[in-house]
Amino acid sequence: MPPSLNTQTIVAFIWDFDKTLTPGYMQDPLFAEYGVDPKSFWQEVNGLVDFYKSRNLFVSKDTAYLGHILSYIRDGHFPDLTNEKLRELGARVPLAPGMPDFMAKTHEFIAGDQRYVHHGIAVEHYIVSTGLRQMIEGNAIRQSVDGVWACELLSDAPSKGYLESMQDGQACKDAGVLTGIGYTLDNTTKTRAVFEINKGVNFEPDIDVNARMSHDERRVPISNMIYIADGPSDVPVFSVINQYGGKTLGVYTGGFAHGNYDGVQQLVQDGRVHQAAQADYSTDTEAYNWLMHSLKQVSDGICARRENSIANIIAPAGHKV
């Protein structure tokens, strides 16, 4: 029998971004930089589905904003917007209280328990967002996470014959104004990112996410995952994580009157998430305590399974006395 591909001792925190790792929306610095009214922009985005439907065309309501950003670039409202600029703006996105310190504390928690160290328990953090990847890449949180899944805008579209220049060793630049959409992630296809983490596609690119793979060969079992997000749009991922035994936390920003408290509480009542908490990850807040407790539960479960497997190994026969 071939050796197992993975030890399955990794605990993965998977984070949404907007209103989860930041109090608002990551695009806010973009609007502020160019003097664009965010309310007007999002109203226009919300109308795009009906606009294109009137032309007998379909667009994803979750990612229609990407095309509208390109329209604003074309029309001069976001002049000269590049990926470099997005990274610069991403650095201005404020983080939720307790971040990124919380992520460091999860590693410290594991390292401080000899049982976890003995069994090789490790923590990884991932961001899965319908937002802009380059803005996340420019944010301070990036140094604390192991991978990012988000939408990508492109510049410098290659012309006919570009393959020959690549063979000649010419470097591919990324310095031009954004003109196209390269990669999209909506609230349903976020689940694909979960399965890519599950199968270890980000570590073994030769593994296709759609390839058949037994559950005991997967790098991060979904039961080892903890998913944190802010609202009903995350129900597809919440459902997958819950179905396979992972843990889910719905987080809210603002208070009862001005925030998404009601929506997150509804997720709890509907059984969509295991717990709700304010998006404050400072020490001893409700979110901090629940997430650290969940980390302990998952880690203890991994250790117990490994210890049970060791106990069931049959020792060789010895001499009778």
Short mmCIF file of C-alpha atoms in Angstrom, two decimals:
data_model
loop_
_atom_site.label_atom_id
_atom_site.label_comp_id
_atom_site.label_asym_id
_atom_site.label_seq_id
_atom_site.Cartn_x
_atom_site.Cartn_y
_atom_site.Cartn_z
CA MET A 1 0.00 0.00 0.00
CA PRO A 2 1.47 3.41 -0.95
CA PRO A 3 2.11 5.89 1.88
CA SER A 4 -0.58 8.42 2.68
CA LEU A 5 -0.15 11.66 0.76
CA ASN A 6 -0.95 13.90 3.74
CA THR A 7 -0.96 13.64 7.53
CA GLN A 8 -4.10 15.83 7.81
CA THR A 9 -2.77 17.69 10.85
CA ILE A 10 -3.45 21.20 9.49
CA VAL A 11 -6.19 23.44 10.88
CA ALA A 12 -7.28 26.03 8.30
CA PHE A 13 -8.97 29.32 9.13
CA ILE A 14 -10.74 30.63 6.01
CA TRP A 15 -11.71 34.29 6.12
CA ASP A 16 -14.01 36.44 4.06
CA PHE A 17 -12.63 39.99 3.76
CA ASP A 18 -15.22 42.77 3.60
CA LYS A 19 -16.93 43.34 6.97
CA THR A 20 -14.98 40.38 8.33
CA LEU A 21 -11.32 41.33 8.30
CA THR A 22 -12.15 45.01 7.68
CA PRO A 23 -15.05 47.02 9.14
CA GLY A 24 -16.27 48.17 5.72
CA TYR A 25 -15.59 47.48 2.06
CA MET A 26 -12.12 47.27 0.61
CA GLN A 27 -13.11 49.51 -2.32
CA ASP A 28 -13.71 52.50 -0.02
CA PRO A 29 -10.13 53.86 -0.44
CA LEU A 30 -10.55 53.54 -4.22
CA PHE A 31 -13.64 55.74 -4.17
CA ALA A 32 -12.00 58.23 -1.81
CA GLU A 33 -8.86 58.45 -3.97
CA TYR A 34 -10.82 59.43 -7.08
CA GLY A 35 -13.68 61.35 -5.46
CA VAL A 36 -16.34 58.86 -6.52
CA ASP A 37 -19.56 58.54 -4.51
CA PRO A 38 -19.66 54.90 -3.35
CA LYS A 39 -23.45 54.90 -2.93
CA SER A 40 -23.91 55.98 -6.54
CA PHE A 41 -21.39 53.41 -7.78
CA TRP A 42 -23.05 50.50 -5.98
CA GLN A 43 -26.52 51.61 -7.07
CA GLU A 44 -25.30 51.47 -10.66
CA VAL A 45 -23.76 48.05 -10.06
CA ASN A 46 -27.03 46.75 -8.60
CA GLY A 47 -28.84 47.91 -11.74
CA LEU A 48 -26.53 46.09 -14.13
CA VAL A 49 -28.34 42.76 -13.92
CA ASP A 50 -31.57 44.32 -15.20
CA PHE A 51 -29.69 46.50 -17.67
CA TYR A 52 -28.10 43.51 -19.37
CA LYS A 53 -31.24 41.40 -18.99
CA SER A 54 -33.04 43.99 -21.14
CA ARG A 55 -30.50 43.09 -23.82
CA ASN A 56 -31.10 39.37 -23.25
CA LEU A 57 -27.66 39.04 -21.62
CA PHE A 58 -26.72 37.62 -18.25
CA VAL A 59 -24.14 38.83 -15.73
CA SER A 60 -23.23 37.61 -12.27
CA LYS A 61 -24.57 40.05 -9.68
CA ASP A 62 -21.65 39.21 -7.38
CA THR A 63 -18.95 40.20 -9.86
CA ALA A 64 -20.72 42.75 -12.10
CA TYR A 65 -18.84 45.45 -10.21
CA LEU A 66 -15.60 44.37 -11.92
CA GLY A 67 -16.88 45.38 -15.33
CA HIS A 68 -18.19 48.61 -13.88
CA ILE A 69 -14.74 49.44 -12.50
CA LEU A 70 -13.40 48.98 -16.02
CA SER A 71 -16.14 51.31 -17.33
CA TYR A 72 -15.09 53.93 -14.79
CA ILE A 73 -11.48 53.56 -15.95
CA ARG A 74 -12.52 53.90 -19.60
CA ASP A 75 -14.66 56.96 -18.87
CA GLY A 76 -11.95 58.71 -16.84
CA HIS A 77 -13.47 58.36 -13.37
CA PHE A 78 -10.63 56.04 -12.27
CA PRO A 79 -7.92 57.43 -14.56
CA ASP A 80 -4.73 55.41 -14.92
CA LEU A 81 -5.84 52.73 -12.45
CA THR A 82 -3.26 49.92 -12.38
CA ASN A 83 -2.64 46.86 -10.24
CA GLU A 84 0.22 48.74 -8.60
CA LYS A 85 -2.26 51.45 -7.63
CA LEU A 86 -4.68 48.83 -6.27
CA ARG A 87 -1.94 47.44 -4.05
CA GLU A 88 -1.18 50.97 -2.82
CA LEU A 89 -4.87 51.53 -2.05
CA GLY A 90 -5.10 48.14 -0.37
CA ALA A 91 -2.54 49.29 2.18
CA ARG A 92 -5.06 51.93 3.27
CA VAL A 93 -7.83 49.44 4.08
CA PRO A 94 -8.24 49.38 7.89
CA LEU A 95 -8.32 46.02 9.62
CA ALA A 96 -10.79 44.77 12.19
CA PRO A 97 -9.77 45.14 15.85
CA GLY A 98 -7.31 42.45 16.88
CA MET A 99 -6.00 41.84 13.37
CA PRO A 100 -3.48 40.64 12.36
CA ASP A 101 -2.36 39.83 15.94
CA PHE A 102 -5.05 37.16 16.27
CA MET A 103 -3.48 35.13 13.49
CA ALA A 104 -0.10 35.16 15.25
CA LYS A 105 -1.77 34.08 18.49
CA THR A 106 -3.23 30.98 16.85
CA HIS A 107 0.29 29.86 15.95
CA GLU A 108 1.49 30.64 19.48
CA PHE A 109 -1.38 28.64 20.96
CA ILE A 110 -0.40 25.53 19.00
CA ALA A 111 3.32 25.97 19.66
CA GLY A 112 2.63 26.26 23.41
CA ASP A 113 0.99 22.82 23.70
CA GLN A 114 3.42 19.89 23.65
CA ARG A 115 0.70 17.44 22.62
CA TYR A 116 -0.07 19.50 19.53
CA VAL A 117 3.61 19.90 18.72
CA HIS A 118 4.17 16.15 19.08
CA HIS A 119 1.43 15.38 16.56
CA GLY A 120 2.57 18.07 14.12
CA ILE A 121 -0.51 20.28 14.37
CA ALA A 122 -0.15 23.43 12.27
CA VAL A 123 -2.40 26.44 11.58
CA GLU A 124 -2.92 28.09 8.20
CA HIS A 125 -4.96 31.19 7.34
CA TYR A 126 -6.60 31.87 3.97
CA ILE A 127 -8.68 34.69 2.53
CA VAL A 128 -11.48 33.82 0.11
CA SER A 129 -13.17 36.97 -1.16
CA THR A 130 -15.23 38.33 -4.05
CA GLY A 131 -13.11 41.48 -3.72
CA LEU A 132 -9.93 42.51 -5.52
CA ARG A 133 -6.91 40.29 -4.95
CA GLN A 134 -4.37 43.04 -5.61
CA MET A 135 -5.86 45.20 -2.86
CA ILE A 136 -5.53 42.30 -0.42
CA GLU A 137 -1.97 41.71 -1.64
CA GLY A 138 -1.15 45.29 -0.70
CA ASN A 139 -2.75 45.11 2.74
CA ALA A 140 -0.85 44.47 5.98
CA ILE A 141 -2.90 41.29 6.53
CA ARG A 142 -1.17 39.59 3.58
CA GLN A 143 1.97 38.82 5.58
CA SER A 144 -0.11 36.77 8.01
CA VAL A 145 -2.02 34.58 5.55
CA ASP A 146 -0.97 31.56 3.53
CA GLY A 147 -3.01 32.25 0.41
CA VAL A 148 -5.61 34.52 -1.19
CA TRP A 149 -8.48 33.69 -3.54
CA ALA A 150 -10.13 36.81 -4.99
CA CYS A 151 -10.92 38.58 -8.26
CA GLU A 152 -8.20 39.73 -10.63
CA LEU A 153 -8.14 42.59 -13.13
CA LEU A 154 -5.64 42.57 -15.99
CA SER A 155 -3.52 45.04 -17.88
CA ASP A 156 -1.15 44.81 -20.85
CA ALA A 157 -3.18 42.25 -22.81
CA PRO A 158 -0.78 40.20 -24.95
CA SER A 159 -0.77 40.72 -28.70
CA LYS A 160 -0.43 38.16 -31.48
CA GLY A 161 2.97 36.53 -31.30
CA TYR A 162 3.50 37.09 -27.57
CA LEU A 163 4.48 33.43 -27.09
CA GLU A 164 7.63 33.96 -29.15
CA SER A 165 8.70 36.86 -26.93
CA MET A 166 8.19 34.69 -23.85
CA GLN A 167 10.42 32.01 -25.38
CA ASP A 168 13.07 34.69 -25.91
CA GLY A 169 13.06 35.30 -22.18
CA GLN A 170 11.49 38.74 -22.27
CA ALA A 171 9.91 39.63 -18.95
CA CYS A 172 6.15 40.03 -18.83
CA LYS A 173 5.28 43.43 -17.41
CA ASP A 174 2.23 44.43 -15.42
CA ALA A 175 2.32 48.18 -15.43
CA GLY A 176 -0.49 49.28 -17.71
CA VAL A 177 -3.96 50.60 -17.05
CA LEU A 178 -6.45 47.87 -16.19
CA THR A 179 -8.48 46.78 -19.20
CA GLY A 180 -9.84 43.29 -18.58
CA ILE A 181 -11.14 40.72 -16.12
CA GLY A 182 -8.81 37.81 -15.46
CA TYR A 183 -10.34 35.80 -12.62
CA THR A 184 -13.64 35.99 -10.81
CA LEU A 185 -14.91 34.53 -7.60
CA ASP A 186 -18.55 34.84 -6.68
CA ASN A 187 -20.41 33.67 -3.60
CA THR A 188 -21.06 30.25 -5.12
CA THR A 189 -17.63 29.61 -6.64
CA LYS A 190 -16.05 30.43 -3.30
CA THR A 191 -16.75 26.77 -2.61
CA ARG A 192 -14.23 25.87 -5.31
CA ALA A 193 -11.55 27.65 -3.29
CA VAL A 194 -12.56 25.61 -0.25
CA PHE A 195 -12.05 22.38 -2.19
CA GLU A 196 -8.73 23.61 -3.57
CA ILE A 197 -7.54 24.13 0.00
CA ASN A 198 -9.07 20.79 0.94
CA LYS A 199 -7.18 18.89 -1.77
CA GLY A 200 -4.00 20.93 -1.50
CA VAL A 201 -4.09 22.33 -5.03
CA ASN A 202 -2.28 25.43 -3.77
CA PHE A 203 0.64 23.24 -2.69
CA GLU A 204 0.47 20.57 -5.40
CA PRO A 205 -0.55 22.34 -8.64
CA ASP A 206 -0.50 19.02 -10.52
CA ILE A 207 -3.61 18.03 -8.56
CA ASP A 208 -6.78 19.18 -10.34
CA VAL A 209 -9.55 20.32 -8.05
CA ASN A 210 -12.01 18.09 -9.96
CA ALA A 211 -9.82 14.99 -9.73
CA ARG A 212 -11.14 12.07 -7.70
CA MET A 213 -9.32 11.93 -4.39
CA SER A 214 -10.23 9.90 -1.33
CA HIS A 215 -10.99 11.92 1.77
CA ASP A 216 -8.11 10.40 3.73
CA GLU A 217 -5.64 11.63 1.07
CA ARG A 218 -6.73 15.28 1.14
CA ARG A 219 -4.37 17.83 2.61
CA VAL A 220 -6.88 19.70 4.83
CA PRO A 221 -10.08 17.82 5.69
CA ILE A 222 -13.04 20.18 5.70
CA SER A 223 -13.69 19.02 9.27
CA ASN A 224 -10.40 20.79 10.09
CA MET A 225 -11.65 24.11 8.65
CA ILE A 226 -13.06 27.15 10.45
CA TYR A 227 -14.89 29.62 8.18
CA ILE A 228 -15.53 33.22 9.22
CA ALA A 229 -17.77 35.54 7.16
CA ASP A 230 -20.36 38.25 7.53
CA GLY A 231 -23.61 37.45 5.83
CA PRO A 232 -26.24 35.55 3.86
CA SER A 233 -24.14 35.74 0.69
CA ASP A 234 -21.74 33.26 2.31
CA VAL A 235 -24.41 30.59 2.76
CA PRO A 236 -22.94 28.31 0.00
CA VAL A 237 -19.60 28.08 1.84
CA PHE A 238 -21.25 27.88 5.26
CA SER A 239 -23.28 24.92 3.96
CA VAL A 240 -20.24 23.05 2.61
CA ILE A 241 -18.21 23.58 5.78
CA ASN A 242 -21.11 22.51 8.00
CA GLN A 243 -21.93 19.49 5.84
CA TYR A 244 -18.44 18.05 6.25
CA GLY A 245 -18.06 18.76 9.95
CA GLY A 246 -16.17 22.06 9.96
CA LYS A 247 -16.94 25.10 12.09
CA THR A 248 -18.62 28.35 11.04
CA LEU A 249 -18.78 31.80 12.59
CA GLY A 250 -20.99 34.64 11.37
CA VAL A 251 -19.58 38.07 12.25
CA TYR A 252 -21.26 41.45 12.32
CA THR A 253 -20.02 45.04 12.35
CA GLY A 254 -21.73 47.99 13.92
CA GLY A 255 -24.47 47.78 16.50
CA PHE A 256 -28.08 46.65 16.43
CA ALA A 257 -29.34 49.76 14.62
CA HIS A 258 -26.46 50.38 12.20
CA GLY A 259 -24.92 47.16 10.98
CA ASN A 260 -25.59 43.62 9.83
CA TYR A 261 -26.46 42.25 13.27
CA ASP A 262 -29.95 41.09 12.25
CA GLY A 263 -28.71 39.25 9.19
CA VAL A 264 -26.05 37.36 11.11
CA GLN A 265 -28.47 36.43 13.91
CA GLN A 266 -30.82 35.09 11.25
CA LEU A 267 -27.99 32.82 10.06
CA VAL A 268 -27.78 31.39 13.58
CA GLN A 269 -31.54 30.89 13.83
CA ASP A 270 -31.58 29.15 10.44
CA GLY A 271 -28.75 26.83 11.46
CA ARG A 272 -26.42 28.27 8.83
CA VAL A 273 -23.62 29.06 11.30
CA HIS A 274 -22.62 27.64 14.66
CA GLN A 275 -22.10 31.00 16.34
CA ALA A 276 -22.35 34.77 15.82
CA ALA A 277 -20.01 37.43 17.18
CA GLN A 278 -18.89 40.99 16.56
CA ALA A 279 -15.96 41.24 14.14
CA ASP A 280 -13.51 42.10 16.92
CA TYR A 281 -10.69 39.58 17.35
CA SER A 282 -8.99 41.25 20.31
CA THR A 283 -8.07 39.01 23.24
CA ASP A 284 -11.06 37.74 25.24
CA THR A 285 -13.73 39.13 22.93
CA GLU A 286 -16.55 36.78 21.97
CA ALA A 287 -15.06 36.12 18.53
CA TYR A 288 -11.57 35.54 19.95
CA ASN A 289 -12.79 33.10 22.59
CA TRP A 290 -15.02 31.13 20.22
CA LEU A 291 -12.36 30.87 17.52
CA MET A 292 -9.63 29.81 19.95
CA HIS A 293 -11.99 27.29 21.53
CA SER A 294 -12.78 25.93 18.06
CA LEU A 295 -9.07 25.71 17.28
CA LYS A 296 -8.61 23.71 20.48
CA GLN A 297 -11.52 21.41 19.65
CA VAL A 298 -10.26 20.67 16.13
CA SER A 299 -6.68 20.18 17.34
CA ASP A 300 -7.77 17.87 20.18
CA GLY A 301 -9.79 15.85 17.68
CA ILE A 302 -6.81 15.43 15.37
CA CYS A 303 -4.62 14.31 18.27
CA ALA A 304 -7.26 11.86 19.53
CA ARG A 305 -7.60 10.23 16.11
CA ARG A 306 -3.85 9.87 15.76
CA GLU A 307 -3.48 8.48 19.28
CA ASN A 308 -6.27 6.00 18.62
CA SER A 309 -4.53 4.86 15.43
CA ILE A 310 -1.26 4.39 17.32
CA ALA A 311 -3.04 2.43 20.07
CA ASN A 312 -4.53 0.06 17.50
CA ILE A 313 -1.16 -0.89 16.09
CA ILE A 314 -0.57 -4.53 17.01
CA ALA A 315 2.72 -5.04 18.80
CA PRO A 316 4.93 -7.98 17.72
CA ALA A 317 4.70 -11.19 19.69
CA GLY A 318 7.21 -11.47 22.53
CA HIS A 319 8.68 -14.35 24.53
CA LYS A 320 6.41 -15.99 27.03
CA VAL A 321 7.58 -15.84 30.61
#
